[in-house]
PDB file of C-alpha atoms and ligand atoms in Angstrom:
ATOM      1  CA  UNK A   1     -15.320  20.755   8.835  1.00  0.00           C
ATOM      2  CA  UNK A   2     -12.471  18.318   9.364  1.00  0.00           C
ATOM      3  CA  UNK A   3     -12.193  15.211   7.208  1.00  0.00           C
ATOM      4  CA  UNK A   4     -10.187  12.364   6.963  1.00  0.00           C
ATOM      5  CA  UNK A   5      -8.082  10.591   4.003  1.00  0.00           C
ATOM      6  CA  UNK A   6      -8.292   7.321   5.028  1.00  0.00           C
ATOM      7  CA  UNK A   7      -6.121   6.425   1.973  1.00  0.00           C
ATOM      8  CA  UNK A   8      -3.800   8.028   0.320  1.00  0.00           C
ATOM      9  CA  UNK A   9      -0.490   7.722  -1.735  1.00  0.00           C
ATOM     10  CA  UNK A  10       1.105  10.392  -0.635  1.00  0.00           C
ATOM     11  CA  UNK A  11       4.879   8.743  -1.130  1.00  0.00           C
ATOM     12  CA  UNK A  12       3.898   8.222  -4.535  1.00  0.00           C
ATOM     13  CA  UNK A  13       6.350  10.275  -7.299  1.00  0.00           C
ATOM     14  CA  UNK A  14       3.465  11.959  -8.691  1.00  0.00           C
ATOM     15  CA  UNK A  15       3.692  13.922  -5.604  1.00  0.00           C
ATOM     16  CA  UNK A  16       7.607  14.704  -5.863  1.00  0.00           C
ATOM     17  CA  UNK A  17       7.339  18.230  -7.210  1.00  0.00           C
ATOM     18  CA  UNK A  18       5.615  19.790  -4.651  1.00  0.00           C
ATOM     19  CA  UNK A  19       4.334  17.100  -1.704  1.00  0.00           C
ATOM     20  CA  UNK A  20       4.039  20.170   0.673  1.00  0.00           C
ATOM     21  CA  UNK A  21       1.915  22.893  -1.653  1.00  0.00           C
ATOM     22  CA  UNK A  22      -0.313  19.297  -1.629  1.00  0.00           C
ATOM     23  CA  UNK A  23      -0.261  18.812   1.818  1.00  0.00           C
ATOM     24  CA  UNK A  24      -1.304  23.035   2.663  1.00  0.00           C
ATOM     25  CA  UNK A  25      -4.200  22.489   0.066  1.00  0.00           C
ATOM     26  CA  UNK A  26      -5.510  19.882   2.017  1.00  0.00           C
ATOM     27  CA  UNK A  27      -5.434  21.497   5.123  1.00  0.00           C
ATOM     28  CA  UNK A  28      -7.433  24.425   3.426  1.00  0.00           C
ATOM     29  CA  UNK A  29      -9.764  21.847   2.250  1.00  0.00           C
ATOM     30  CA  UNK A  30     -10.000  20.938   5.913  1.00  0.00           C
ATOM     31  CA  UNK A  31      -8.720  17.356   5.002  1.00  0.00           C
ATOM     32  CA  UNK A  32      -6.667  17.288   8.689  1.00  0.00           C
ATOM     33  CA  UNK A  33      -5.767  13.819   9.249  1.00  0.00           C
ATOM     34  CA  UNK A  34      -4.206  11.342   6.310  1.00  0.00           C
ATOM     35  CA  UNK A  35      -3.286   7.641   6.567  1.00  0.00           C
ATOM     36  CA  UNK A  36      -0.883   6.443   3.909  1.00  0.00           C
ATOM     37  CA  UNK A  37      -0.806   2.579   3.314  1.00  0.00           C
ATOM     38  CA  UNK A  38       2.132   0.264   2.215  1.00  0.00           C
ATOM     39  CA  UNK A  39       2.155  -1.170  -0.815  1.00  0.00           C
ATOM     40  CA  UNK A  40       5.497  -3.065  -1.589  1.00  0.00           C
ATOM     41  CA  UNK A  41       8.376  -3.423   0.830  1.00  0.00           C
ATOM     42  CA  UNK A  42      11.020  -0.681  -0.775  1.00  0.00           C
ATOM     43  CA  UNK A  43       8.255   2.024  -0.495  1.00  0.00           C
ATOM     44  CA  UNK A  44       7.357   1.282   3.674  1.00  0.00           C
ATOM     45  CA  UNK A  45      10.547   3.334   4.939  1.00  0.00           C
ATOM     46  CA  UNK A  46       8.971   6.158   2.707  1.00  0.00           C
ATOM     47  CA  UNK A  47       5.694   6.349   4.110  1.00  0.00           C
ATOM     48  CA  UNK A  48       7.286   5.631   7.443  1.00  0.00           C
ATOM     49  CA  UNK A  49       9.419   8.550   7.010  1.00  0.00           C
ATOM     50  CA  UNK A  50       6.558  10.895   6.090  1.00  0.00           C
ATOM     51  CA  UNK A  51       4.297  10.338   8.559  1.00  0.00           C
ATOM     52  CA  UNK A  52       7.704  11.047  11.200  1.00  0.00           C
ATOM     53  CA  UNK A  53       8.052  14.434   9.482  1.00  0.00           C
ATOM     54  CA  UNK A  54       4.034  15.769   9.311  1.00  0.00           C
ATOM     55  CA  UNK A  55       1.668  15.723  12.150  1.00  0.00           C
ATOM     56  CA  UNK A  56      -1.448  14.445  11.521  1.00  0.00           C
ATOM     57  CA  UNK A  57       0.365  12.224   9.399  1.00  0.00           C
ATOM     58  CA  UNK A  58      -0.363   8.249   9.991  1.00  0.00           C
ATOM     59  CA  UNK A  59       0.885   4.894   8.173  1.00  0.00           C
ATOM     60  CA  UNK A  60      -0.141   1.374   7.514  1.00  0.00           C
ATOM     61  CA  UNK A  61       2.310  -1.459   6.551  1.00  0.00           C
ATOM     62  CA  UNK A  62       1.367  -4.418   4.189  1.00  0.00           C
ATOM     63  CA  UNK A  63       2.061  -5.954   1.264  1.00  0.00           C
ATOM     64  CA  UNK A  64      -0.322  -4.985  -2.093  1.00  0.00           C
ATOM     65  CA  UNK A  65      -1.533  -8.357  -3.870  1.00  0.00           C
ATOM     66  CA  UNK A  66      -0.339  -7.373  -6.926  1.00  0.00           C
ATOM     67  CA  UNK A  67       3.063  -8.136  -5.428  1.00  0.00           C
ATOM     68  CA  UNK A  68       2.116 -10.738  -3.314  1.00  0.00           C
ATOM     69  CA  UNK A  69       4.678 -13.034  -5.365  1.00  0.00           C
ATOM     70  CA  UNK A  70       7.182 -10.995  -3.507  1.00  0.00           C
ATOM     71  CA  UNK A  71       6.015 -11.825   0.139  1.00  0.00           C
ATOM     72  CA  UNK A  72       7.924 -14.503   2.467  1.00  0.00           C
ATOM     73  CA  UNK A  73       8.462 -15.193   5.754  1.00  0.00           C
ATOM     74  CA  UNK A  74      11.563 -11.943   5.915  1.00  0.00           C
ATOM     75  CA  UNK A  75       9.017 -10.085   4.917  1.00  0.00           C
ATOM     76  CA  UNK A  76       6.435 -11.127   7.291  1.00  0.00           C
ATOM     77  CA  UNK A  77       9.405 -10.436  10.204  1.00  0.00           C
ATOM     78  CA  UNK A  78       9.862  -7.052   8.620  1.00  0.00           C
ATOM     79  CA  UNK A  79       6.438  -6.251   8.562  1.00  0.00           C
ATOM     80  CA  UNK A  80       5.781  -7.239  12.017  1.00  0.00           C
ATOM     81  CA  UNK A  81       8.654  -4.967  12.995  1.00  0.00           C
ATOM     82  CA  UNK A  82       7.761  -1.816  11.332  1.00  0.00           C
ATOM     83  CA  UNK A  83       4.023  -2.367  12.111  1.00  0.00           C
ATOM     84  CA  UNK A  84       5.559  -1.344  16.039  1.00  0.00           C
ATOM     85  CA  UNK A  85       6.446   2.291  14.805  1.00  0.00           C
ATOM     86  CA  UNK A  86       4.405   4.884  16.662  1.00  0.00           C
ATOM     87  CA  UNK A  87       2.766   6.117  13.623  1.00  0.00           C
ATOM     88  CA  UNK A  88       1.662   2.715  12.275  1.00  0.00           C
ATOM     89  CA  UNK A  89      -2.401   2.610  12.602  1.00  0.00           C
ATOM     90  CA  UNK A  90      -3.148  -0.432  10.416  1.00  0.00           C
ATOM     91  CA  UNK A  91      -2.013  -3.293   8.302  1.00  0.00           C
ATOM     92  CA  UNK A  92      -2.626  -2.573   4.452  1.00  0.00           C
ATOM     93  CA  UNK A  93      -3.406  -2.452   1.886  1.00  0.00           C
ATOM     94  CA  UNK A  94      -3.174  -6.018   1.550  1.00  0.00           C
ATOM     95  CA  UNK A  95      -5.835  -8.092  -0.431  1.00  0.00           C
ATOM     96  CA  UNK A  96      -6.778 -10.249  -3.621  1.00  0.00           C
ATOM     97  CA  UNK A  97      -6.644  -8.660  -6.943  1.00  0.00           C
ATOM     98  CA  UNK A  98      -8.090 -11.143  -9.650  1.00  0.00           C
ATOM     99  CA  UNK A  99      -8.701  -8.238 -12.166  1.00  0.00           C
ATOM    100  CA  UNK A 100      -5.204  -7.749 -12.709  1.00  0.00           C
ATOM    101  CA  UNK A 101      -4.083 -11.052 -11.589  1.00  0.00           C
ATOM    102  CA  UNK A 102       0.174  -9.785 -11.162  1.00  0.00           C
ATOM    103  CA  UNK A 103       0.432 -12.443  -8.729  1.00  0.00           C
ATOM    104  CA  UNK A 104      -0.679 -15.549  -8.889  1.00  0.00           C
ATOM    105  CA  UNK A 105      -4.011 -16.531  -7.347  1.00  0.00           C
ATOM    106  CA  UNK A 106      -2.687 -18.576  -4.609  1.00  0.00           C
ATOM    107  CA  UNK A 107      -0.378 -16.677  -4.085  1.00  0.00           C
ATOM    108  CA  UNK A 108      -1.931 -13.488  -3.091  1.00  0.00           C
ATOM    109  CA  UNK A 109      -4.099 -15.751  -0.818  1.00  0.00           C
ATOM    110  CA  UNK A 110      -1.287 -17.073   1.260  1.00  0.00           C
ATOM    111  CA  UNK A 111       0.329 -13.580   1.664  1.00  0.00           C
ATOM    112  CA  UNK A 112      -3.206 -12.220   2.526  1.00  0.00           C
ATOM    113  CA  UNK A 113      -3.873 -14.807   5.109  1.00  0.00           C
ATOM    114  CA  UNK A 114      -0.534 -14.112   6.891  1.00  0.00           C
ATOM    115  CA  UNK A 115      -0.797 -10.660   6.704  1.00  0.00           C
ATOM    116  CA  UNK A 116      -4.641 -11.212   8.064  1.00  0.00           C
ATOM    117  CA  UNK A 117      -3.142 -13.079  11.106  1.00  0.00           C
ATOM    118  CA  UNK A 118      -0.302 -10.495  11.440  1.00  0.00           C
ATOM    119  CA  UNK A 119      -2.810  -7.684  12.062  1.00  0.00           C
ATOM    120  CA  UNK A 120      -5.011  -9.956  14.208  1.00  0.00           C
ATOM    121  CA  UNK A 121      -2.040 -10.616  16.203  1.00  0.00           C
ATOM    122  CA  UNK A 122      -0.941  -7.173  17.016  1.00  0.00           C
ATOM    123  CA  UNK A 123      -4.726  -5.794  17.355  1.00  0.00           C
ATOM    124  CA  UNK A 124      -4.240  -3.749  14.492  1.00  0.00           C
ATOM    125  CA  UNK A 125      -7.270  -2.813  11.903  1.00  0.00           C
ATOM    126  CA  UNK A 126      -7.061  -3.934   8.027  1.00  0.00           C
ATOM    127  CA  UNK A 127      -7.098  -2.267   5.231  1.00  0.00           C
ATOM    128  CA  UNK A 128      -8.096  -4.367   2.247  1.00  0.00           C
ATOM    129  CA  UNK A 129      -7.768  -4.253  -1.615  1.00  0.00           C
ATOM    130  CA  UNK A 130     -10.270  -6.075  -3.206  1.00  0.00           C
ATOM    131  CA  UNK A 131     -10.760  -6.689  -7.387  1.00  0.00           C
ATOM    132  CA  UNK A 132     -13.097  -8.975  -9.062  1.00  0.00           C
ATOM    133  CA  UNK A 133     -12.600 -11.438  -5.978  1.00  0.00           C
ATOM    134  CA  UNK A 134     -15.848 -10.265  -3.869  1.00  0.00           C
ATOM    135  CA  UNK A 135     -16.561 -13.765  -2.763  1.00  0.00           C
ATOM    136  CA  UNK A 136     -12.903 -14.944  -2.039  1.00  0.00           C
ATOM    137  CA  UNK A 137     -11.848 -11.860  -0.179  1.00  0.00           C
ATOM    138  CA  UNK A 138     -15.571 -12.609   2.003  1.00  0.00           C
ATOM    139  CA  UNK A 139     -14.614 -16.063   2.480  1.00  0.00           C
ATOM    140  CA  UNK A 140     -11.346 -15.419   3.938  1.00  0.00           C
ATOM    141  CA  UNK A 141     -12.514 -12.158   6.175  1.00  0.00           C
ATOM    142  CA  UNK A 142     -15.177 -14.177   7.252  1.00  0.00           C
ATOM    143  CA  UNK A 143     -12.494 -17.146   8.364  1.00  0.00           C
ATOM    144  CA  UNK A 144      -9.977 -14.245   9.943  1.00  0.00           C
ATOM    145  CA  UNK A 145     -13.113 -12.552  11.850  1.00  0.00           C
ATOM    146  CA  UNK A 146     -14.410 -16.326  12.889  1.00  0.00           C
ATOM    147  CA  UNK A 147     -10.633 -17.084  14.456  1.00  0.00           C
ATOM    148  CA  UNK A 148     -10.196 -13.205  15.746  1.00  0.00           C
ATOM    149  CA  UNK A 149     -13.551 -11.631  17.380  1.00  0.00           C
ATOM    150  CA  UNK A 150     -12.818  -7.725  17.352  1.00  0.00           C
ATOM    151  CA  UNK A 151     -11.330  -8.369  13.771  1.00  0.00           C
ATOM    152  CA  UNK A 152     -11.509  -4.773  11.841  1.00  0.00           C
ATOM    153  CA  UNK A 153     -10.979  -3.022   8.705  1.00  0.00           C
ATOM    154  CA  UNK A 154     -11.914  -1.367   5.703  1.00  0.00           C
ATOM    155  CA  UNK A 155     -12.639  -2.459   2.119  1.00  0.00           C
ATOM    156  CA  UNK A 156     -10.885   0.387   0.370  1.00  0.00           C
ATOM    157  CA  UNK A 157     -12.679   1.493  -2.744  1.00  0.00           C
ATOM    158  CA  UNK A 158     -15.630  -0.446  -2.190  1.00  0.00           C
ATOM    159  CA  UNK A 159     -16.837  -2.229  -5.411  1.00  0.00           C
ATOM    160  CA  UNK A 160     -19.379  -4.935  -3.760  1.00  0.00           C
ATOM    161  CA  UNK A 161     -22.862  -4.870  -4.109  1.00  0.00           C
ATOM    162  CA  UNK A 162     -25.568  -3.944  -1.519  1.00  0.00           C
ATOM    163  CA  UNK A 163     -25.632  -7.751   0.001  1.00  0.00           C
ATOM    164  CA  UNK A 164     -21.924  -7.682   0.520  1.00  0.00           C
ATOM    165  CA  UNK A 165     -21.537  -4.126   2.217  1.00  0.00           C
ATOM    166  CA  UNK A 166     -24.469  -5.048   4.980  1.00  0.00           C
ATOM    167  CA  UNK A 167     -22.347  -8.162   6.074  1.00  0.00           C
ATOM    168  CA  UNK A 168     -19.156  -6.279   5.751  1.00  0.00           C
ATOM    169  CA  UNK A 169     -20.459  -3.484   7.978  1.00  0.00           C
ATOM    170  CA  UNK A 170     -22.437  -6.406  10.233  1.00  0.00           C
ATOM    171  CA  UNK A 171     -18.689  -7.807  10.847  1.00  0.00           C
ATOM    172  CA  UNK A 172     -18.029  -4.639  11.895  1.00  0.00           C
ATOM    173  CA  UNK A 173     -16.048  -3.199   8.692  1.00  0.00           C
ATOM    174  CA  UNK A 174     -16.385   0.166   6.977  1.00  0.00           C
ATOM    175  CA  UNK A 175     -16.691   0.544   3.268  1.00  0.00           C
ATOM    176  CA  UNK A 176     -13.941   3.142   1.910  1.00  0.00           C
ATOM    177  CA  UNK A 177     -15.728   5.760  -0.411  1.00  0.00           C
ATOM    178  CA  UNK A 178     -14.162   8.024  -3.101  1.00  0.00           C
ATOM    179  CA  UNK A 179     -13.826   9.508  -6.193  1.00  0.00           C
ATOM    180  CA  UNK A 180     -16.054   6.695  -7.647  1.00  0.00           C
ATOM    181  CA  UNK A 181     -18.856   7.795  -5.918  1.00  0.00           C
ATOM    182  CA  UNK A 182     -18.968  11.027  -7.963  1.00  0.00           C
ATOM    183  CA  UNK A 183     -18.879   9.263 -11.503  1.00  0.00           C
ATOM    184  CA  UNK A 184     -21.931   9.208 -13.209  1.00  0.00           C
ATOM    185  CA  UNK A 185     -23.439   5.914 -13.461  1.00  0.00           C
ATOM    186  CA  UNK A 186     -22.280   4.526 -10.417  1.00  0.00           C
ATOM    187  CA  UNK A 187     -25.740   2.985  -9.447  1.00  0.00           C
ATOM    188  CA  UNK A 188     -23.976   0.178  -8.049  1.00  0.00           C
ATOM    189  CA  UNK A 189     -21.986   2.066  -5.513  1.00  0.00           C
ATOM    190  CA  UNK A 190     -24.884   4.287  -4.617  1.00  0.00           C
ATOM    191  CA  UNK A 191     -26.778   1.319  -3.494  1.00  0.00           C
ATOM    192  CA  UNK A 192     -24.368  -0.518  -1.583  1.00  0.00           C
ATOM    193  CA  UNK A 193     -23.787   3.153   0.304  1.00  0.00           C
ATOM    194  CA  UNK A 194     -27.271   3.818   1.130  1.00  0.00           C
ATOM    195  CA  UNK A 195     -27.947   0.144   2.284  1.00  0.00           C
ATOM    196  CA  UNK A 196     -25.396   0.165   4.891  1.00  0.00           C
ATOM    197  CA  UNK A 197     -25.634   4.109   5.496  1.00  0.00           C
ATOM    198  CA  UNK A 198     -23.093   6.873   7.271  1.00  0.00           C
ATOM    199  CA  UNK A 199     -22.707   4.280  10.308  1.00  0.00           C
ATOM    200  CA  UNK A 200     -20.077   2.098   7.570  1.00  0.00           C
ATOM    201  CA  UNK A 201     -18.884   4.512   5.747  1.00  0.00           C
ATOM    202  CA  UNK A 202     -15.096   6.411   5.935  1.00  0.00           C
ATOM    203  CA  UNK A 203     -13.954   8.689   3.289  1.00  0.00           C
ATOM    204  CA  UNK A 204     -11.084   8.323   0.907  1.00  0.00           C
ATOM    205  CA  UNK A 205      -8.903   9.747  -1.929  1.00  0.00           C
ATOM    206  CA  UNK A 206      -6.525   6.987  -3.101  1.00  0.00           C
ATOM    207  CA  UNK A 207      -4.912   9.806  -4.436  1.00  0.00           C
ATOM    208  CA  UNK A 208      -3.228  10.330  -7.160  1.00  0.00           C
ATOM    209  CA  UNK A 209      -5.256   7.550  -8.258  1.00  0.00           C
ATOM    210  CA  UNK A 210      -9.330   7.498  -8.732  1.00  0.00           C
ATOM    211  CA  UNK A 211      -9.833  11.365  -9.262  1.00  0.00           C
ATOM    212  CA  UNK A 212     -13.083  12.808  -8.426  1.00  0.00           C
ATOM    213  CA  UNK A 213     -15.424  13.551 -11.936  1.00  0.00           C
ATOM    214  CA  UNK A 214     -14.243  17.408 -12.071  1.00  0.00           C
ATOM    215  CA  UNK A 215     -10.512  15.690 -12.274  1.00  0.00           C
ATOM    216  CA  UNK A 216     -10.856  12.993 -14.153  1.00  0.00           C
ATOM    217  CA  UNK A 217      -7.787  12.187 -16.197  1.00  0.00           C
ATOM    218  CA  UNK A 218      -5.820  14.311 -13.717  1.00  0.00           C
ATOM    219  CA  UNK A 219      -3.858  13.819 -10.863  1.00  0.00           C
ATOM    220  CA  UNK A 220      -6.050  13.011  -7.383  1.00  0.00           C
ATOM    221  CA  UNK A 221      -4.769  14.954  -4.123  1.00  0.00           C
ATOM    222  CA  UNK A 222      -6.343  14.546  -0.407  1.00  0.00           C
ATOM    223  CA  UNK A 223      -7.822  18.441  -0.566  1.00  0.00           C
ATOM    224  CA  UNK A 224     -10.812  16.741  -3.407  1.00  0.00           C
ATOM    225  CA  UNK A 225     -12.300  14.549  -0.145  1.00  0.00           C
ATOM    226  CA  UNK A 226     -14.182  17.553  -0.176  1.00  0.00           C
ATOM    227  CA  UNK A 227     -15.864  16.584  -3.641  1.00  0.00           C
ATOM    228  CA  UNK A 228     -16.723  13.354  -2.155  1.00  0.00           C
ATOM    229  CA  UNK A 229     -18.022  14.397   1.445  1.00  0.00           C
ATOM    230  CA  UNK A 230     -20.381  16.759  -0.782  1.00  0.00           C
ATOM    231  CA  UNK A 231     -21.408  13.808  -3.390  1.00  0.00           C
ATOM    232  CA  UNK A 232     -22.345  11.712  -0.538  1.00  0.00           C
ATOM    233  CA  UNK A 233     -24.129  14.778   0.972  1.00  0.00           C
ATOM    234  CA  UNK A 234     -26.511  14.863  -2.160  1.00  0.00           C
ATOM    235  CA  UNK A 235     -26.897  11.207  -2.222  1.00  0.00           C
ATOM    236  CA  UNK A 236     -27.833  10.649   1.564  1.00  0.00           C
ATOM    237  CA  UNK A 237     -29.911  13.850   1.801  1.00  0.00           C
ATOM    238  CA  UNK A 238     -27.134  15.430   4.729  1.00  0.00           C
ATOM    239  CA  UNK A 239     -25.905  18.050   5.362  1.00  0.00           C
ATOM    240  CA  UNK A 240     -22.240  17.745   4.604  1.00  0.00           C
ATOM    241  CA  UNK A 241     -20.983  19.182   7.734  1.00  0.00           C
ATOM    242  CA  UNK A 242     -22.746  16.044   9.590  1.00  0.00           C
ATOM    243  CA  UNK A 243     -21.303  13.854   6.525  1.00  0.00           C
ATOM    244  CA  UNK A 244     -17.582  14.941   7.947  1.00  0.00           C
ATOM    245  CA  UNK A 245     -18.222  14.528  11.632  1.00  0.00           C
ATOM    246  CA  UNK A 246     -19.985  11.436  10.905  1.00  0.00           C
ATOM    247  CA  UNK A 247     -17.117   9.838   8.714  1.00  0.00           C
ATOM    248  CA  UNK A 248     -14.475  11.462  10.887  1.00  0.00           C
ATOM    249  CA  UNK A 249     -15.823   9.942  13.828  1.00  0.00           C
ATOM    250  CA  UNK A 250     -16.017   6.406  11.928  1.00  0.00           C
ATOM    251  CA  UNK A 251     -12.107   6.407  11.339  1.00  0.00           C
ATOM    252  CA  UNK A 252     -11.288   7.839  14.522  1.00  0.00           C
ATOM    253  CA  UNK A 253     -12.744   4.647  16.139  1.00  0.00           C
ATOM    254  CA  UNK A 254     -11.450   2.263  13.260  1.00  0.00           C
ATOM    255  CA  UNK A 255      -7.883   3.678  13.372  1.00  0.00           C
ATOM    256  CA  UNK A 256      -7.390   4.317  17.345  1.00  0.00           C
ATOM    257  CA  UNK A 257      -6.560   7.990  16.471  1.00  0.00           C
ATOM    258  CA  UNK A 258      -7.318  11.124  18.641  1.00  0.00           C
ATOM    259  CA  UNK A 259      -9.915  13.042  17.638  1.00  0.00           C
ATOM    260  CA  UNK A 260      -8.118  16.060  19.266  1.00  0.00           C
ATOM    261  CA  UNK A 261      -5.244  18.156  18.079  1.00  0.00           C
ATOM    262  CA  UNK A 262      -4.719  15.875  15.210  1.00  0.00           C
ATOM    263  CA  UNK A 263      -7.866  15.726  13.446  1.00  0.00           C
ATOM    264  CA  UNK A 264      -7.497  19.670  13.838  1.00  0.00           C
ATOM    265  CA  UNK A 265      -7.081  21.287  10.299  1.00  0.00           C
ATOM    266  CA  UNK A 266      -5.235  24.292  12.021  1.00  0.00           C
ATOM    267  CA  UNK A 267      -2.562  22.765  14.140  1.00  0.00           C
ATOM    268  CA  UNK A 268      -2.211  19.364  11.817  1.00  0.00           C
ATOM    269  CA  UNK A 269      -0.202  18.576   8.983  1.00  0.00           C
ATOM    270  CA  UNK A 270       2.512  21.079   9.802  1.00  0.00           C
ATOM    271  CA  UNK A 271       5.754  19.780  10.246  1.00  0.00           C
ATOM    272  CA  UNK A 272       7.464  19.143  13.693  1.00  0.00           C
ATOM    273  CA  UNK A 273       9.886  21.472  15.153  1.00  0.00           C
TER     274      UNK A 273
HETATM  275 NI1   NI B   1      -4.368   2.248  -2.684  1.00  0.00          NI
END
């Protein structure tokens, strides 16, 4: 079985102390493949760095909204320069965050919009935060997507109803499921995953945030996809090996990354002579 973390914070401190003990668990877990995402501009030459040191390693490069206030047009030239790195799969997470609300509204909309044309411009897939701002965050994908045909992306942990996930997936997104899928009481997110189905679905951690139910209150790692490939098992009445291949598949085509030797649990995620 060979699943992909199509989000994780792997560059995040809480994974200081031992990042490669982490990294070997998820490999047993059969977790081969990892995409770390940007969040503000000090932390990009980290992720960069890590996914230069571990195969099966990959990066995106954006700017989170809750530090939107922080974007400009250096920022935007440094983006578009790191987003040419090898590794770089994606532009993310970038997004509107109305829940929290660190940046101001506008704000996060400007910096989304750029970043939006930014990936549309180098034909690079999106991966989007999204709070308590379902309708904005459709109005301005559905403005990006109108302007780019062959616009991509994901809506990282998916919190939409059913309505909104069929015209995501009709636009050709992917909803990203984790940890909250496994929560009890999570009607919502049941719903919205068996109207669109394993066609829109990729698999996610946001680790070492959004712990799956047996970990809740702890610390999230990429090896507990596993927990989630299984919930969604029960709840779509599959097997769980056709859960992986199916979701593994999904990102493979989203992300432009070899389902070869990479996505191999064996020979990925060990470091490069
Ligand atoms: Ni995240």
């Amino acid at each position: 079985m060979i699943l992909i973390d199509t989000h994780c914070h792997l560059d995040d401190s809480a994974f200081d102390p031992d990042r490669e003990e982490v990294l070997a668990r998820a490999r047993m877990a059969g977790v081969g493949t990892l995409i770390l995402p940007g969040v503000e501009p000090e932390g990009i030459p980290r992720v960069l760095a890590l996914a230069e040191r571990y195969r099966g390693l990959y990066a995106a490069v954006g700017i989170h909204p809750h530090v939107a206030s922080t974007f400009s047009p250096q920022i935007l030239a440094q983006l578009r320069a790191w987003a040419r790195h090898p590794r770089v799969v994606a532009i993310g997470e970038i997004g509107l965050d109305f829940y929290r609300d660190r940046s101001p509204r506008p704000v996060q909309r400007e910096a989304f919009r750029a970043q939006l044309e930014l990936a549309g411009e180098l034909g690079l897939p999106v991966i989007i935060h999204e709070r308590e701002a379902h309708e904005a965050i459709m109005q301005e994908l559905e403005r990006w997507i109108a302007a780019r045909p062959g616009a991509r992306g994901v809506l990282h942990a998916f919190s939409g109803d059913p309505g909104m996930a069929r015209i995501a997936v009709a636009w050709g997104f992917f909803l990203g499921i984790g940890g909250p899928l496994t929560y009890p009481r999570a009607e919502g997110l049941w719903a919205a995953v068996r109207a669109v189905g394993l066609d829109g679905l990729v698999l996610e951690t946001d680790a070492p945030y959004l712990p799956p139910q047996p970990y809740r209150g702890r610390r999230n790692e990429p090896a507990y996809l596993r927990d989630v490939a299984e919930a969604l098992a029960q709840l779509l009445g599959l097997p769980v090996a056709h859960i992986a291949q199916q979701t593994t598949a999904n990102a493979c085509r989203l992300f432009r990354i070899p389902q070869g030797p990479e996505g191999d649990p064996v020979r990925s995620l060990l470091r490069d002579p």
